[in-house]
mmCIF file of C-alpha atoms in Angstrom:
data_model
loop_
_atom_site.group_PDB
_atom_site.id
_atom_site.type_symbol
_atom_site.label_atom_id
_atom_site.label_comp_id
_atom_site.label_asym_id
_atom_site.label_seq_id
_atom_site.Cartn_x
_atom_site.Cartn_y
_atom_site.Cartn_z
ATOM 1 C CA MET A 285 -4.741 96.113 281.986
ATOM 2 C CA ARG A 286 -5.924 97.089 278.561
ATOM 3 C CA SER A 287 -8.847 98.577 280.008
ATOM 4 C CA THR A 288 -7.023 100.590 282.493
ATOM 5 C CA ARG A 289 -4.905 102.049 279.715
ATOM 6 C CA THR A 290 -8.023 102.849 277.786
ATOM 7 C CA VAL A 291 -9.621 104.662 280.985
ATOM 8 C CA LEU A 292 -6.229 106.600 281.496
ATOM 9 C CA CYS A 293 -6.099 107.776 277.824
ATOM 10 C CA ALA A 294 -9.863 108.629 277.908
ATOM 11 C CA LEU A 295 -9.109 110.843 280.893
ATOM 12 C CA LEU A 296 -5.954 112.475 279.544
ATOM 13 C CA VAL A 297 -7.837 113.504 276.294
ATOM 14 C CA THR A 298 -10.592 114.865 278.353
ATOM 15 C CA CYS A 299 -8.435 116.918 280.516
ATOM 16 C CA THR A 300 -6.492 118.101 277.565
ATOM 17 C CA ALA A 301 -9.622 119.140 275.731
ATOM 18 C CA GLY A 302 -10.858 120.894 278.742
ATOM 19 C CA LEU A 303 -7.759 123.008 279.148
ATOM 20 C CA ALA A 304 -7.187 123.930 275.637
ATOM 21 C CA PRO A 305 -10.093 126.785 275.541
ATOM 22 C CA VAL A 306 -8.873 128.176 278.758
ATOM 23 C CA ALA A 307 -5.293 128.473 277.402
ATOM 24 C CA ALA A 308 -6.491 129.924 274.328
ATOM 25 C CA SER A 309 -8.896 132.327 276.037
ATOM 26 C CA SER A 310 -5.900 133.429 278.292
ATOM 27 C CA ALA A 311 -3.727 134.055 275.277
ATOM 28 C CA ALA A 312 -6.501 136.149 273.771
ATOM 29 C CA ALA A 313 -6.918 138.312 276.904
ATOM 30 C CA ALA A 314 -3.334 138.873 277.201
ATOM 31 C CA SER A 315 -2.914 139.976 273.459
ATOM 32 C CA ALA A 316 -6.066 142.125 273.940
ATOM 33 C CA SER A 317 -5.136 143.587 277.063
ATOM 34 C CA PRO A 318 -2.100 145.860 275.740
ATOM 35 C CA ALA A 319 -4.512 147.031 272.849
ATOM 36 C CA GLY A 320 -7.036 147.987 275.317
ATOM 37 C CA ARG A 321 -4.661 150.044 277.425
ATOM 38 C CA SER A 322 -3.221 151.794 274.415
ATOM 39 C CA ALA A 323 -6.538 152.918 272.856
ATOM 40 C CA PHE A 324 -6.527 156.611 271.960
ATOM 41 C CA ALA A 325 -9.217 158.273 273.971
ATOM 42 C CA LEU A 326 -10.318 161.788 274.599
ATOM 43 C CA SER A 327 -12.361 163.084 277.556
ATOM 44 C CA SER A 328 -13.443 166.199 279.345
ATOM 45 C CA THR A 329 -13.921 167.088 283.037
ATOM 46 C CA ALA A 330 -16.721 169.597 281.895
ATOM 47 C CA PHE A 331 -19.094 167.007 280.546
ATOM 48 C CA VAL A 332 -19.471 163.443 279.654
ATOM 49 C CA ASP A 333 -19.451 161.822 276.201
ATOM 50 C CA GLY A 334 -22.949 162.726 274.804
ATOM 51 C CA GLY A 335 -23.985 164.865 277.724
ATOM 52 C CA LEU A 336 -24.669 168.535 277.930
ATOM 53 C CA ILE A 337 -22.139 171.142 277.539
ATOM 54 C CA PRO A 338 -22.144 173.776 280.403
ATOM 55 C CA LYS A 339 -23.234 177.274 279.452
ATOM 56 C CA ILE A 340 -19.905 178.758 280.335
ATOM 57 C CA HIS A 341 -18.610 177.200 277.061
ATOM 58 C CA GLU A 342 -21.522 178.592 274.831
ATOM 59 C CA CYS A 343 -20.872 181.483 272.631
ATOM 60 C CA THR A 344 -21.555 185.161 273.550
ATOM 61 C CA SER A 345 -22.570 186.251 270.192
ATOM 62 C CA GLY A 346 -25.898 184.737 269.818
ATOM 63 C CA GLY A 347 -27.827 188.092 270.684
ATOM 64 C CA GLY A 348 -28.593 186.950 274.305
ATOM 65 C CA ASN A 349 -27.361 188.415 277.503
ATOM 66 C CA ASP A 350 -26.798 185.290 279.784
ATOM 67 C CA PRO A 351 -23.942 186.167 281.918
ATOM 68 C CA ALA A 352 -23.247 182.318 282.213
ATOM 69 C CA LYS A 353 -22.274 182.172 278.495
ATOM 70 C CA LYS A 354 -18.625 183.130 278.362
ATOM 71 C CA ASN A 355 -17.158 181.354 275.251
ATOM 72 C CA GLU A 356 -14.578 179.628 277.139
ATOM 73 C CA SER A 357 -13.230 176.414 275.621
ATOM 74 C CA PRO A 358 -13.807 173.041 277.636
ATOM 75 C CA PRO A 359 -10.828 171.255 279.219
ATOM 76 C CA LEU A 360 -9.776 168.323 277.256
ATOM 77 C CA ALA A 361 -7.289 165.609 278.023
ATOM 78 C CA TRP A 362 -6.113 162.564 275.943
ATOM 79 C CA SER A 363 -4.219 159.388 276.304
ATOM 80 C CA GLY A 364 -2.958 156.244 274.408
ATOM 81 C CA ALA A 365 -1.981 158.108 271.277
ATOM 82 C CA PRO A 366 -0.157 156.305 268.661
ATOM 83 C CA ALA A 367 3.600 155.839 269.066
ATOM 84 C CA GLY A 368 4.424 157.668 266.039
ATOM 85 C CA ALA A 369 2.560 160.927 266.973
ATOM 86 C CA LYS A 370 4.902 164.112 266.543
ATOM 87 C CA SER A 371 1.980 166.748 267.190
ATOM 88 C CA TYR A 372 -1.483 166.958 268.172
ATOM 89 C CA ALA A 373 -4.522 169.150 266.759
ATOM 90 C CA VAL A 374 -8.033 169.618 267.987
ATOM 91 C CA VAL A 375 -11.008 170.321 265.704
ATOM 92 C CA MET A 376 -14.652 171.037 266.903
ATOM 93 C CA ARG A 377 -17.681 170.826 264.583
ATOM 94 C CA ASP A 378 -21.215 171.377 264.901
ATOM 95 C CA LEU A 379 -22.639 168.019 263.465
ATOM 96 C CA ASP A 380 -26.166 169.471 263.200
ATOM 97 C CA ASN A 381 -25.026 172.616 261.244
ATOM 98 C CA ALA A 382 -23.292 171.011 258.022
ATOM 99 C CA ASP A 383 -20.182 170.216 260.130
ATOM 100 C CA LEU A 384 -19.467 173.935 260.770
ATOM 101 C CA ILE A 385 -16.120 174.107 262.217
ATOM 102 C CA HIS A 386 -16.017 176.031 265.564
ATOM 103 C CA TRP A 387 -12.477 175.634 266.625
ATOM 104 C CA VAL A 388 -8.969 174.428 265.176
ATOM 105 C CA ALA A 389 -5.883 174.256 267.331
ATOM 106 C CA TYR A 390 -2.778 172.559 265.924
ATOM 107 C CA ASP A 391 0.892 172.214 266.466
ATOM 108 C CA ILE A 392 0.108 171.088 269.815
ATOM 109 C CA PRO A 393 3.505 169.709 271.084
ATOM 110 C CA VAL A 394 3.717 166.015 271.482
ATOM 111 C CA ASN A 395 4.535 166.050 275.194
ATOM 112 C CA THR A 396 1.233 167.820 275.723
ATOM 113 C CA THR A 397 -1.730 165.650 276.838
ATOM 114 C CA SER A 398 -4.299 168.115 277.648
ATOM 115 C CA LEU A 399 -5.632 171.638 277.037
ATOM 116 C CA PRO A 400 -6.810 173.762 279.928
ATOM 117 C CA GLN A 401 -10.183 175.582 280.046
ATOM 118 C CA ASN A 402 -10.463 178.827 278.290
ATOM 119 C CA VAL A 403 -7.425 178.657 275.878
ATOM 120 C CA GLU A 404 -6.552 182.121 274.935
ATOM 121 C CA HIS A 405 -8.216 183.527 271.881
ATOM 122 C CA ALA A 406 -4.945 184.290 270.119
ATOM 123 C CA TYR A 407 -3.249 182.795 266.927
ATOM 124 C CA ARG A 408 -0.354 181.804 269.320
ATOM 125 C CA PRO A 409 -1.803 181.107 272.586
ATOM 126 C CA SER A 410 0.434 181.210 275.656
ATOM 127 C CA VAL A 411 -0.833 177.704 276.627
ATOM 128 C CA PRO A 412 0.144 175.266 275.215
ATOM 129 C CA ALA A 413 3.290 177.002 274.371
ATOM 130 C CA GLY A 414 3.922 176.371 270.601
ATOM 131 C CA ALA A 415 0.455 175.788 269.408
ATOM 132 C CA ARG A 416 -1.475 177.949 266.894
ATOM 133 C CA GLN A 417 -5.174 178.380 266.353
ATOM 134 C CA VAL A 418 -7.136 179.142 263.195
ATOM 135 C CA TYR A 419 -9.182 182.489 262.910
ATOM 136 C CA TYR A 420 -13.079 181.813 263.206
ATOM 137 C CA ARG A 421 -15.120 183.791 260.820
ATOM 138 C CA GLY A 422 -19.007 183.517 261.460
ATOM 139 C CA SER A 423 -21.039 184.730 264.439
ATOM 140 C CA ALA A 424 -18.053 185.953 265.676
ATOM 141 C CA SER A 425 -14.591 186.992 264.445
ATOM 142 C CA LEU A 426 -11.687 185.675 266.562
ATOM 143 C CA PHE A 427 -8.736 183.256 266.882
ATOM 144 C CA GLY A 428 -9.551 180.124 268.420
ATOM 145 C CA TYR A 429 -12.749 178.597 270.191
ATOM 146 C CA GLN A 430 -16.178 179.628 269.195
ATOM 147 C CA GLY A 431 -18.649 177.991 271.411
ATOM 148 C CA PRO A 432 -22.141 176.421 270.601
ATOM 149 C CA CYS A 433 -24.403 178.992 269.112
ATOM 150 C CA SER A 434 -27.783 177.279 268.571
ATOM 151 C CA PRO A 435 -30.322 179.299 270.715
ATOM 152 C CA SER A 436 -33.317 177.698 269.053
ATOM 153 C CA THR A 437 -32.296 174.107 268.760
ATOM 154 C CA ILE A 438 -30.174 171.472 270.540
ATOM 155 C CA ASN A 439 -27.073 170.679 268.457
ATOM 156 C CA THR A 440 -24.408 167.965 268.877
ATOM 157 C CA TYR A 441 -20.906 169.317 268.906
ATOM 158 C CA GLU A 442 -18.046 166.894 268.244
ATOM 159 C CA PHE A 443 -14.486 167.505 269.699
ATOM 160 C CA VAL A 444 -11.671 165.358 267.934
ATOM 161 C CA VAL A 445 -7.905 165.243 268.734
ATOM 162 C CA TYR A 446 -5.807 164.137 266.073
ATOM 163 C CA ALA A 447 -2.240 162.548 266.379
ATOM 164 C CA LEU A 448 -0.247 163.764 263.547
ATOM 165 C CA ASP A 449 2.950 162.535 261.806
ATOM 166 C CA ARG A 450 4.476 166.064 261.651
ATOM 167 C CA THR A 451 5.914 168.413 264.356
ATOM 168 C CA SER A 452 4.403 171.336 262.522
ATOM 169 C CA LEU A 453 1.973 172.260 259.788
ATOM 170 C CA THR A 454 4.046 174.761 258.129
ATOM 171 C CA GLU A 455 1.625 175.340 255.250
ATOM 172 C CA LEU A 456 -1.030 176.865 257.475
ATOM 173 C CA ASN A 457 -0.759 180.402 258.820
ATOM 174 C CA SER A 458 -2.708 183.125 260.455
ATOM 175 C CA ALA A 459 -4.933 183.565 257.233
ATOM 176 C CA SER A 460 -5.530 179.993 256.881
ATOM 177 C CA SER A 461 -9.491 178.942 256.804
ATOM 178 C CA THR A 462 -10.931 176.412 259.240
ATOM 179 C CA ARG A 463 -11.805 174.100 256.322
ATOM 180 C CA THR A 464 -8.165 174.326 254.901
ATOM 181 C CA ALA A 465 -6.710 173.591 258.321
ATOM 182 C CA ALA A 466 -9.056 170.687 258.912
ATOM 183 C CA ARG A 467 -8.114 169.097 255.548
ATOM 184 C CA THR A 468 -4.374 169.651 256.332
ATOM 185 C CA ILE A 469 -4.820 168.021 259.662
ATOM 186 C CA THR A 470 -6.805 165.052 258.319
ATOM 187 C CA ALA A 471 -4.083 164.298 255.786
ATOM 188 C CA ALA A 472 -1.376 164.223 258.427
ATOM 189 C CA SER A 473 -3.325 162.151 260.862
ATOM 190 C CA ILE A 474 -2.261 158.870 262.213
ATOM 191 C CA GLY A 475 -5.025 158.259 264.600
ATOM 192 C CA SER A 476 -7.874 160.406 266.144
ATOM 193 C CA ALA A 477 -10.099 160.228 269.409
ATOM 194 C CA GLY A 478 -13.303 162.170 270.029
ATOM 195 C CA ILE A 479 -16.221 163.029 272.321
ATOM 196 C CA SER A 480 -19.368 164.926 271.763
ATOM 197 C CA GLY A 481 -21.765 167.140 273.697
ATOM 198 C CA GLU A 482 -25.116 168.740 273.425
ATOM 199 C CA SER A 483 -25.920 172.323 273.598
#
């Protein structure tokens, strides 16, 4: 009788020990799953992260006459933004040219989750309504997007969408510089997501 009890106890301990890691593993997976679904992510249908940026998105002020270069901003889409987001901003930098800022769009309404291709070169583009863009001063002089301009090298360009804790960056205006705008955006950011491409 005693040996039967001993065998039963041993089996019970073995089964319990065998089940414990499974239960812990399932709990970990369950807690990780929602976090994975809510990860802030940015993508583009024009190029994959780390891939080549199509010529249509390259600048038209590099001295060449390639008709494929049209200086059109690429389409961007994001998901999984922090719950506290009140607006969005997008900043594009040339990582191989002292982080030169090529594009700043901000005051993008919180119910917006994408930007179309070829956002209008205007301080207040028609799409997305309510958004504003910074004036680019460099190889071109225009509001909004200035595409890759590196004819003799292949540079990496980074696009970052920021979730902001404010509906509007009222201290910025049509005369604000790209650097000032980028600093203001970073200060108001509660999360960001990015992709990069080469050109």
